Amino acid sequence: MPKRFSDVVGVTTEELWAEGAFDAFVDIDARFHIDPHLLEKTAVPELQGAYQKVQQRFEDVLHLLAYSQKPGDFYYKKAKAKLLFRELRFISLGYSKGERKNRAKGKGIGSKLADQLTTTAAEIVKVGIKDPKIFELVGLLEEGIGADRISDMMARIIIVELLQFTERVSQNLELKTWPIDYKGKSYQIPLTPQKREPIVFVPHEILRPLPIAFDWTDLDVVRVYNAELRETLNDDIGITWKDATNLRKISKEKLKEILLADRDLFDDLLTQYEAKPATPYDYESDPDGGLIWYRLAEEWAEKYPALLDDIAVVTPEVIHEVVVRICNHFGRLLEHDGLSVFLFNDDGRLRREGYARLLFYGLADAYCRANNLDLSLEAKWGRELVMFKISRGFRARVFVAVKYSRNGHLVQQYETAIEHYHWREGQTVYLVIQTAKSEGTLAALKTLKQEAQADGKPVPELLIYDGRLNEVTQGVLWEIGADDDRLIEAAKASQKQGLTAVSDEVDDESLELRARRLSIRPFRLERWDTIIELREQHGLTQSQIAERLVQDVVVIKRDCRDMRRKEYWNWEDVP
């Protein structure tokens, strides 16, 4: 499993959290970014004034550009210099382009992007806008700029404050530290044990998950319902606002052109952005799944081990078989053991595809370690792949692409993979999780594979598993009467003490009693109103309730079979 900062410094996640520090990963980037709204409202002592420091940096850029006459002149170059930022790879945030050692190659703001930003900022100044908050929205206007790069910019600007925060957390937790010099001042901070790289903590209260794409249509970034803007888009581009938001047919360049042509629209954008509430992320329910995947991977790898002990040595001849067996085990967890419940958040919405990829990555890594397989895993997030490779002596590797069936680009991606498969270094497996009916998509994938095989072409392995909720994977709830809170109490007890829940011990008498006293039925988790009611009344999240139910699902299924065999209850009669 990927190590977290807490593993490296020798404390628990809870201890770091109590100090206000985000427990990031050492080897992969957490999909979180510094949110300017949250930074502005933070109560962290070291960060008081940090947001103003960011604003001042961008004010200086706009001030310099007010004197610039043309790209490349003295003031333009000075402004551009203030927009050059190297990535702080030791805070482990954002979309990484590879392993930690390679992160600096793909992040930060280099000369090309800085030039692009400076040119756009100069155009904004010319229309009379001098609000530094525009740099927080630059991802809406510029290709290649996302929330992670803006987060890098801010982290660079407030690095002194983050070092001070790290120093205080380290002192409070009595961590082993070393002196690090930065701009003439020394800070006592932890280092990674092997590479001796700095560990810089970031307050979790200023972070939120990265959006899938930082663009105009991302309503979590800014809500724009300006009727005039919608009309302008409709008239100028010839499509409806709904088309624009759903299909993303409008380029950032076109949106920038429209905004620069109308000062009022630009002002409206800034006004509505400033009015956006600074709502902290709910780490408890973790709706985006940015952290819960790690805990689930650990727990499920232990509860449901993948038996691979018949493989003594992983060679190039068997590596593909090993990976397919791990994929099939993952598929069984989804289809039969209830793991699919955790593809959904507490509101019943499907978590992002990247979450499923992380969950598979964590489980696969745990299985390789548990079975002492000479395999190492790398998360190739830029290419949306998990790579298995033999650790020593061979170059054999297998790439796994974890995809949802509802992914609108899936068929095209698989077709492209077939076309280029002959020159790919290593084999590829497409692990498709069926998250909707997706009949057309699944049929198209199978047809592509069959046609390619008929033509004698090598094709990527295609594995499809059902990740939709059903009566078994949703768990079974006993209908609870006014005087019967056993299920909730058992769930709370198992949550706090690691105890098993209601169905572990049964006999004929208890089976008959249950069948007579309770109306038994499968409970669909689509009924979120009931789950929300249970959550509010008993302080449990849907995930916590569902997790305990899923742990019991095999026993509950056995109970149901016994009830049916003894003619206490007929499964087919269940509504």
Coordinates of C-alpha atoms in Angstrom, one line a residue, residues 83-547:
L83 CA 4.1 34.0 -12.6
L84 CA 6.8 31.4 -12.8
F85 CA 6.3 28.7 -10.2
R86 CA 8.0 25.4 -9.6
E87 CA 5.9 22.7 -8.2
L88 CA 6.3 21.9 -4.5
R89 CA 6.5 18.2 -5.0
F90 CA 6.9 17.4 -1.3
I91 CA 3.4 18.5 -0.3
S92 CA 1.9 15.6 -2.4
L93 CA -1.2 17.3 -3.8
G94 CA -2.7 17.5 -7.2
Y95 CA -2.7 15.3 -10.3
S96 CA 0.7 13.7 -10.4
K97 CA 2.2 12.8 -13.7
G98 CA 4.0 9.7 -12.3
E99 CA 6.0 8.7 -9.3
R100 CA 7.2 11.3 -6.8
K101 CA 10.6 11.5 -8.4
N102 CA 9.1 12.5 -11.7
R103 CA 6.5 15.0 -10.5
A104 CA 8.5 18.1 -11.2
K105 CA 8.5 17.3 -14.9
G106 CA 4.8 17.8 -15.3
K107 CA 3.6 20.4 -12.8
G108 CA 4.0 24.0 -11.7
I109 CA 4.0 27.0 -14.0
G110 CA 6.9 27.0 -16.5
S111 CA 7.9 29.6 -19.1
K112 CA 5.3 28.7 -21.7
L113 CA 2.4 28.7 -19.3
A114 CA 3.6 31.8 -17.6
D115 CA 3.8 33.6 -21.0
Q116 CA 0.2 32.4 -21.7
L117 CA -1.0 33.7 -18.3
T118 CA 0.8 37.0 -18.7
T119 CA -0.7 37.6 -22.1
T120 CA -4.2 36.9 -20.8
A121 CA -3.7 39.0 -17.7
A122 CA -2.5 41.9 -20.0
E123 CA -5.7 41.6 -22.0
I124 CA -7.8 41.6 -18.8
V125 CA -6.1 44.8 -17.6
K126 CA -6.8 46.5 -20.9
V127 CA -10.6 46.1 -20.4
G128 CA -10.2 47.8 -17.0
I129 CA -10.3 44.8 -14.6
K130 CA -7.7 44.9 -11.8
D131 CA -9.1 42.5 -9.3
P132 CA -6.4 40.0 -8.4
K133 CA -9.1 37.3 -7.8
I134 CA -9.1 36.8 -11.5
F135 CA -6.0 34.6 -11.1
E136 CA -8.1 32.2 -9.0
L137 CA -10.4 31.8 -12.0
V138 CA -7.7 31.7 -14.7
G139 CA -8.4 28.0 -15.2
L140 CA -11.7 28.9 -16.7
L141 CA -10.0 30.9 -19.4
E142 CA -6.7 29.1 -20.2
E143 CA -6.1 25.6 -21.6
G144 CA -3.5 23.7 -19.6
I145 CA -4.3 25.5 -16.3
G146 CA -6.2 23.5 -13.7
A147 CA -7.0 23.8 -10.0
D148 CA -3.8 21.8 -9.2
R149 CA -1.6 24.3 -10.9
I150 CA -3.3 27.2 -9.2
S151 CA -2.9 25.3 -6.0
D152 CA 0.9 25.0 -6.8
M153 CA 1.1 28.8 -7.3
M154 CA -0.5 29.5 -4.0
A155 CA 1.6 26.9 -2.2
R156 CA 4.7 28.5 -3.5
I157 CA 3.6 32.0 -2.4
I158 CA 2.7 30.8 1.1
I159 CA 5.5 28.3 1.5
V160 CA 7.0 30.1 4.6
E161 CA 3.6 29.9 6.3
L162 CA 3.4 26.2 5.5
L163 CA 6.9 25.6 6.9
Q164 CA 5.9 27.4 10.1
F165 CA 2.8 25.2 10.3
T166 CA 4.8 22.1 9.7
E167 CA 7.3 23.1 12.4
R168 CA 4.5 23.6 15.0
V169 CA 2.8 20.3 14.2
S170 CA 6.2 18.5 14.4
Q171 CA 6.9 20.1 17.8
N172 CA 3.5 19.2 19.2
L173 CA 3.8 15.6 18.1
E174 CA 7.5 15.4 19.1
L175 CA 8.5 14.2 15.6
K176 CA 12.1 13.7 14.6
T177 CA 13.1 16.7 12.5
W178 CA 16.1 18.2 10.7
P179 CA 17.0 21.8 9.9
I180 CA 15.9 23.0 6.5
D181 CA 17.1 26.4 5.2
Y182 CA 14.7 28.5 3.1
K183 CA 15.6 32.1 2.1
G184 CA 18.0 32.6 4.9
K185 CA 15.9 31.1 7.7
S186 CA 16.0 27.6 9.2
Y187 CA 13.0 25.4 9.9
Q188 CA 12.8 22.1 11.8
I189 CA 10.8 19.7 9.7
P190 CA 10.6 15.9 9.1
L191 CA 12.3 14.2 6.2
T192 CA 11.5 11.0 4.3
P193 CA 13.8 8.3 5.6
Q194 CA 15.3 7.0 2.4
K195 CA 15.5 10.0 0.0
R196 CA 15.8 12.6 2.7
E197 CA 13.2 14.8 1.1
P198 CA 11.3 17.4 3.1
I199 CA 7.8 16.7 4.4
V200 CA 5.6 19.8 4.5
F201 CA 2.2 19.5 6.1
V202 CA -0.8 21.4 4.7
P203 CA -3.8 22.2 6.9
H204 CA -6.7 20.0 5.9
E205 CA -9.2 22.8 6.4
I206 CA -7.9 24.7 3.3
L207 CA -8.2 21.7 1.0
R208 CA -10.9 20.3 -1.2
P209 CA -11.0 17.6 -3.9
L210 CA -9.8 18.5 -7.3
P211 CA -12.5 19.0 -9.9
I212 CA -12.5 16.5 -12.8
A213 CA -11.9 19.4 -15.2
F214 CA -11.4 23.1 -14.2
D215 CA -13.6 24.8 -16.8
W216 CA -16.5 27.2 -17.2
T217 CA -19.0 24.4 -16.8
D218 CA -17.8 23.3 -13.4
L219 CA -20.5 24.7 -11.2
D220 CA -18.5 23.9 -8.1
V221 CA -16.0 26.5 -9.2
V222 CA -18.5 29.3 -9.9
R223 CA -22.2 29.5 -10.5
V224 CA -23.1 31.7 -13.4
Y225 CA -26.7 32.1 -14.3
N226 CA -26.5 35.4 -16.0
A227 CA -29.2 35.5 -18.6
E228 CA -27.3 38.0 -20.8
L229 CA -24.3 35.7 -20.9
R230 CA -26.5 32.7 -21.8
E231 CA -28.1 34.7 -24.6
T232 CA -24.7 35.8 -25.8
L233 CA -23.4 32.2 -25.9
N234 CA -26.6 31.1 -27.7
D235 CA -26.4 33.8 -30.3
D236 CA -22.6 33.8 -30.8
I237 CA -21.9 30.1 -30.7
G238 CA -25.2 28.7 -31.9
I239 CA -25.8 26.2 -29.2
T240 CA -27.8 26.3 -26.0
W241 CA -26.4 26.8 -22.5
K242 CA -27.4 23.3 -21.6
D243 CA -25.4 22.0 -24.6
A244 CA -22.5 24.0 -23.4
T245 CA -22.5 22.7 -19.9
N246 CA -23.2 19.1 -20.7
L247 CA -21.2 18.6 -23.8
R248 CA -18.5 21.2 -23.2
K249 CA -18.6 22.4 -26.8
I250 CA -17.4 25.8 -26.0
S251 CA -13.6 26.3 -25.9
K252 CA -12.0 28.3 -23.1
E253 CA -10.6 30.6 -25.8
K254 CA -14.1 31.4 -27.1
L255 CA -15.4 32.1 -23.6
K256 CA -12.4 34.3 -22.9
E257 CA -13.1 36.2 -26.1
I258 CA -16.8 36.8 -25.1
L259 CA -15.9 38.0 -21.6
L260 CA -13.1 40.3 -22.8
A261 CA -15.6 41.9 -25.1
D262 CA -18.1 42.7 -22.3
R263 CA -16.8 44.2 -19.1
D264 CA -20.2 43.8 -17.4
L265 CA -20.1 40.0 -17.9
F266 CA -16.6 39.8 -16.5
D267 CA -17.7 41.9 -13.4
D268 CA -20.6 39.5 -13.0
L269 CA -18.3 36.5 -13.0
L270 CA -16.1 38.0 -10.3
T271 CA -19.1 39.1 -8.2
Q272 CA -20.7 35.6 -8.2
Y273 CA -17.3 33.9 -7.6
E274 CA -16.7 36.1 -4.6
A275 CA -20.2 35.2 -3.3
K276 CA -19.4 31.5 -3.4
P277 CA -19.5 30.2 0.2
A278 CA -16.3 28.9 1.7
T279 CA -17.7 25.4 2.6
P280 CA -15.2 23.0 4.1
Y281 CA -14.9 19.5 2.6
D282 CA -16.8 16.8 4.5
Y283 CA -13.9 14.4 5.2
E284 CA -16.1 12.2 7.4
S285 CA -18.4 11.0 4.5
D286 CA -15.7 11.7 1.9
P287 CA -18.2 12.0 -1.0
D288 CA -15.4 12.2 -3.6
G289 CA -13.6 9.2 -2.2
G290 CA -10.3 10.9 -2.2
L291 CA -9.2 9.2 1.1
I292 CA -11.7 6.4 1.9
W293 CA -10.3 4.2 -0.9
Y294 CA -7.1 3.7 1.2
R295 CA -8.9 2.5 4.3
L296 CA -11.2 0.2 2.3
A297 CA -8.3 -1.3 0.4
E298 CA -6.5 -2.2 3.6
E299 CA -9.6 -3.6 5.2
W300 CA -10.9 -5.6 2.3
A301 CA -7.5 -7.0 1.4
E302 CA -7.4 -8.5 4.9
K303 CA -11.0 -9.7 4.9
Y304 CA -11.0 -11.1 1.4
P305 CA -7.5 -12.3 0.6
A306 CA -6.5 -13.2 -3.0
L307 CA -4.9 -16.6 -2.9
L308 CA -1.9 -16.5 -5.2
D309 CA 0.5 -18.6 -3.2
D310 CA 0.6 -21.2 -6.0
I311 CA 2.8 -18.7 -8.0
A312 CA 6.3 -19.0 -6.7
V313 CA 8.0 -16.6 -9.1
V314 CA 6.5 -14.0 -11.4
T315 CA 8.1 -14.3 -14.8
P316 CA 7.2 -12.6 -18.1
E317 CA 5.3 -15.7 -19.1
V318 CA 2.9 -15.6 -16.1
I319 CA 2.7 -11.9 -15.3
H320 CA -0.5 -11.4 -17.4
E321 CA -2.2 -14.4 -15.7
V322 CA -1.4 -13.0 -12.3
V323 CA -2.8 -9.6 -13.1
V324 CA -6.0 -11.1 -14.6
R325 CA -6.5 -13.2 -11.5
I326 CA -6.2 -10.1 -9.3
C327 CA -8.7 -8.3 -11.6
N328 CA -11.1 -11.3 -11.4
H329 CA -10.8 -11.2 -7.6
F330 CA -11.6 -7.5 -7.6
G331 CA -14.6 -8.3 -9.8
R332 CA -15.9 -10.9 -7.4
L333 CA -15.6 -8.4 -4.5
L334 CA -17.8 -6.0 -6.6
E335 CA -20.4 -8.6 -7.8
H336 CA -20.7 -10.9 -4.8
D337 CA -19.2 -9.4 -1.6
G338 CA -20.6 -5.9 -1.6
L339 CA -17.7 -3.8 -2.6
S340 CA -19.8 -2.1 -5.2
V341 CA -21.7 -0.3 -2.3
F342 CA -18.6 1.9 -1.9
L343 CA -18.6 3.0 -5.5
F344 CA -21.4 5.3 -4.3
N345 CA -21.3 8.2 -1.8
D346 CA -23.7 9.0 1.0
D347 CA -26.0 10.8 -1.4
G348 CA -26.3 7.8 -3.6
R349 CA -24.2 9.3 -6.4
L350 CA -21.5 7.3 -8.2
R351 CA -18.1 8.4 -7.1
R352 CA -15.6 9.4 -9.8
E353 CA -13.9 6.8 -12.0
G354 CA -10.6 7.9 -10.6
Y355 CA -11.8 6.7 -7.2
A356 CA -12.4 3.2 -8.5
R357 CA -9.0 3.2 -10.0
L358 CA -7.4 4.1 -6.7
L359 CA -9.4 1.4 -4.9
F360 CA -8.2 -1.2 -7.4
Y361 CA -4.7 0.1 -7.1
G362 CA -4.7 -0.1 -3.3
L363 CA -6.2 -3.6 -3.3
A364 CA -3.9 -4.9 -6.0
D365 CA -0.8 -3.6 -4.2
A366 CA -1.9 -5.2 -1.0
Y367 CA -2.4 -8.5 -2.7
C368 CA 1.0 -8.4 -4.3
R369 CA 2.6 -7.7 -1.0
A370 CA 0.6 -10.3 1.0
N371 CA 1.5 -13.0 -1.5
N372 CA 5.2 -11.9 -1.7
L373 CA 4.9 -11.4 -5.4
D374 CA 7.9 -9.8 -7.1
L375 CA 5.7 -7.1 -8.6
S376 CA 5.7 -3.4 -8.1
L377 CA 2.8 -1.1 -9.0
E378 CA 2.8 2.4 -10.3
A379 CA -0.1 4.7 -10.7
K380 CA 0.1 6.3 -14.1
W381 CA -2.5 8.9 -13.5
G382 CA -1.7 11.1 -16.5
R383 CA -2.6 8.0 -18.6
E384 CA -5.3 6.7 -16.3
L385 CA -3.5 3.4 -15.9
V386 CA -2.3 1.1 -13.1
M387 CA 1.0 -0.5 -14.2
F388 CA 2.3 -3.8 -12.9
K389 CA 5.9 -4.6 -13.5
I390 CA 8.3 -7.3 -12.4
S391 CA 10.5 -5.6 -9.7
R392 CA 13.9 -7.0 -10.8
G393 CA 15.6 -8.5 -13.8
F394 CA 12.8 -8.2 -16.4
R395 CA 11.0 -5.4 -18.3
A396 CA 7.7 -7.3 -18.6
R397 CA 4.7 -5.1 -17.6
V398 CA 1.0 -5.1 -17.7
F399 CA -1.2 -2.0 -17.7
V400 CA -4.7 -2.0 -16.3
A401 CA -7.2 0.6 -17.4
V402 CA -10.1 0.8 -14.8
K403 CA -13.1 2.3 -16.5
Y404 CA -16.8 2.9 -15.8
S405 CA -19.2 1.6 -18.4
R406 CA -20.9 5.1 -18.3
N407 CA -17.7 6.7 -19.5
G408 CA -18.7 8.4 -22.8
H409 CA -15.2 7.9 -24.3
L410 CA -14.8 4.2 -23.4
V411 CA -15.6 2.7 -26.8
Q412 CA -13.3 5.2 -28.6
Q413 CA -10.5 4.6 -26.0
Y414 CA -10.8 0.8 -26.4
E415 CA -10.8 1.1 -30.2
T416 CA -7.7 3.3 -30.1
A417 CA -6.0 0.8 -27.7
I418 CA -6.6 -2.0 -30.2
E419 CA -5.2 0.1 -33.1
H420 CA -2.0 0.8 -31.2
Y421 CA -1.7 -2.4 -29.3
H422 CA 1.0 -3.9 -31.5
W423 CA 3.6 -1.3 -30.4
R424 CA 2.7 -0.8 -26.8
E425 CA 5.5 -1.8 -24.4
G426 CA 3.6 -4.4 -22.3
Q427 CA 0.2 -5.9 -22.3
T428 CA -3.1 -4.0 -21.4
V429 CA -6.2 -5.1 -19.5
Y430 CA -9.4 -3.1 -19.8
L431 CA -11.2 -3.6 -16.5
V432 CA -14.7 -2.2 -17.1
I433 CA -17.1 -1.7 -14.2
Q434 CA -20.7 -1.8 -15.3
T435 CA -22.2 1.2 -13.4
A436 CA -25.4 1.5 -15.6
K437 CA -27.3 -0.6 -18.0
S438 CA -24.9 0.5 -20.8
E439 CA -26.1 -2.2 -23.2
G440 CA -24.9 -0.3 -26.3
T441 CA -21.4 0.4 -24.8
L442 CA -20.8 -3.1 -23.6
A443 CA -22.0 -4.6 -26.9
A444 CA -19.7 -2.3 -28.9
L445 CA -16.7 -3.2 -26.7
K446 CA -17.3 -6.9 -27.3
T447 CA -17.9 -6.4 -31.0
L448 CA -14.6 -4.5 -31.3
K449 CA -12.7 -7.3 -29.5
Q450 CA -14.3 -10.0 -31.6
E451 CA -13.7 -8.2 -34.9
A452 CA -10.1 -7.6 -34.1
Q453 CA -9.5 -11.2 -33.0
A454 CA -11.2 -12.4 -36.2
D455 CA -8.7 -10.3 -38.2
G456 CA -5.8 -11.9 -36.2
K457 CA -5.0 -8.7 -34.3
P458 CA -3.7 -8.8 -30.7
V459 CA -6.2 -7.1 -28.5
P460 CA -6.2 -5.8 -24.9
E461 CA -7.9 -8.1 -22.5
L462 CA -11.5 -7.0 -21.8
L463 CA -12.9 -7.8 -18.4
I464 CA -16.4 -6.6 -17.4
Y465 CA -17.8 -6.7 -13.9
D466 CA -21.2 -5.6 -12.6
G467 CA -20.8 -2.8 -10.1
R468 CA -24.4 -1.8 -9.9
L469 CA -26.4 -2.1 -6.7
N470 CA -28.7 -5.1 -6.2
E471 CA -30.4 -6.9 -3.4
V472 CA -27.2 -8.7 -2.3
T473 CA -24.6 -6.0 -2.7
Q474 CA -26.9 -3.4 -1.1
G475 CA -27.2 -5.6 2.0
V476 CA -30.4 -6.8 3.7
L477 CA -32.1 -4.7 6.4
W478 CA -34.6 -6.2 8.8
E479 CA -37.6 -3.9 9.0
I480 CA -37.1 -2.2 12.3
G481 CA -40.2 -1.7 14.5
A482 CA -40.6 1.0 17.2
D483 CA -39.1 -1.3 19.9
D484 CA -36.5 -3.0 17.7
D485 CA -33.3 -1.0 17.2
R486 CA -31.0 -4.1 17.2
L487 CA -29.5 -3.5 13.8
I488 CA -28.5 0.1 14.5
E489 CA -27.2 -0.7 17.9
A490 CA -25.2 -3.6 16.4
A491 CA -23.8 -1.4 13.7
K492 CA -22.8 1.2 16.2
A493 CA -21.2 -1.4 18.5
S494 CA -19.3 -3.0 15.6
Q495 CA -18.1 0.4 14.4
K496 CA -16.7 1.3 17.9
Q497 CA -15.5 -2.0 19.1
G498 CA -14.9 -4.1 16.0
L499 CA -17.7 -6.5 17.0
T500 CA -19.6 -8.5 14.5
A501 CA -23.2 -7.5 13.8
V502 CA -26.6 -9.1 14.2
S503 CA -26.6 -12.3 12.1
D504 CA -23.4 -14.1 13.3
E505 CA -25.1 -16.6 15.6
V506 CA -28.3 -18.3 14.6
D507 CA -30.2 -21.4 15.5
D508 CA -33.5 -22.9 14.4
E509 CA -35.5 -21.1 17.1
S510 CA -34.0 -17.7 16.3
L511 CA -34.7 -18.2 12.6
E512 CA -38.3 -19.1 13.3
L513 CA -38.6 -16.1 15.7
R514 CA -37.2 -13.7 13.1
A515 CA -39.4 -15.0 10.4
R516 CA -42.5 -14.6 12.6
R517 CA -41.7 -11.3 14.3
L518 CA -40.1 -9.3 11.5
S519 CA -41.2 -8.6 7.9
I520 CA -38.0 -9.4 6.0
R521 CA -37.2 -7.7 2.7
P522 CA -34.2 -6.6 0.6
F523 CA -33.6 -3.0 1.2
R524 CA -32.5 -1.0 -1.8
L525 CA -30.0 1.7 -1.1
E526 CA -31.6 3.9 -3.7
R527 CA -34.1 4.7 -0.9
W528 CA -31.8 7.4 0.4
D529 CA -34.5 9.1 2.4
T530 CA -34.5 6.1 4.8
I531 CA -30.7 6.0 5.0
I532 CA -30.6 9.7 5.7
E533 CA -33.1 9.3 8.5
L534 CA -31.0 6.5 10.1
R535 CA -27.9 8.6 9.7
E536 CA -29.5 11.6 11.4
Q537 CA -31.1 9.7 14.2
H538 CA -28.2 7.5 15.1
G539 CA -25.1 9.5 14.0
L540 CA -24.0 7.0 11.4
T541 CA -23.2 7.7 7.8
Q542 CA -24.8 5.6 5.0
S543 CA -21.3 4.2 4.3
Q544 CA -20.8 3.2 7.9
I545 CA -24.2 1.5 8.0
A546 CA -23.7 -0.1 4.6
E547 CA -20.2 -1.3 5.5

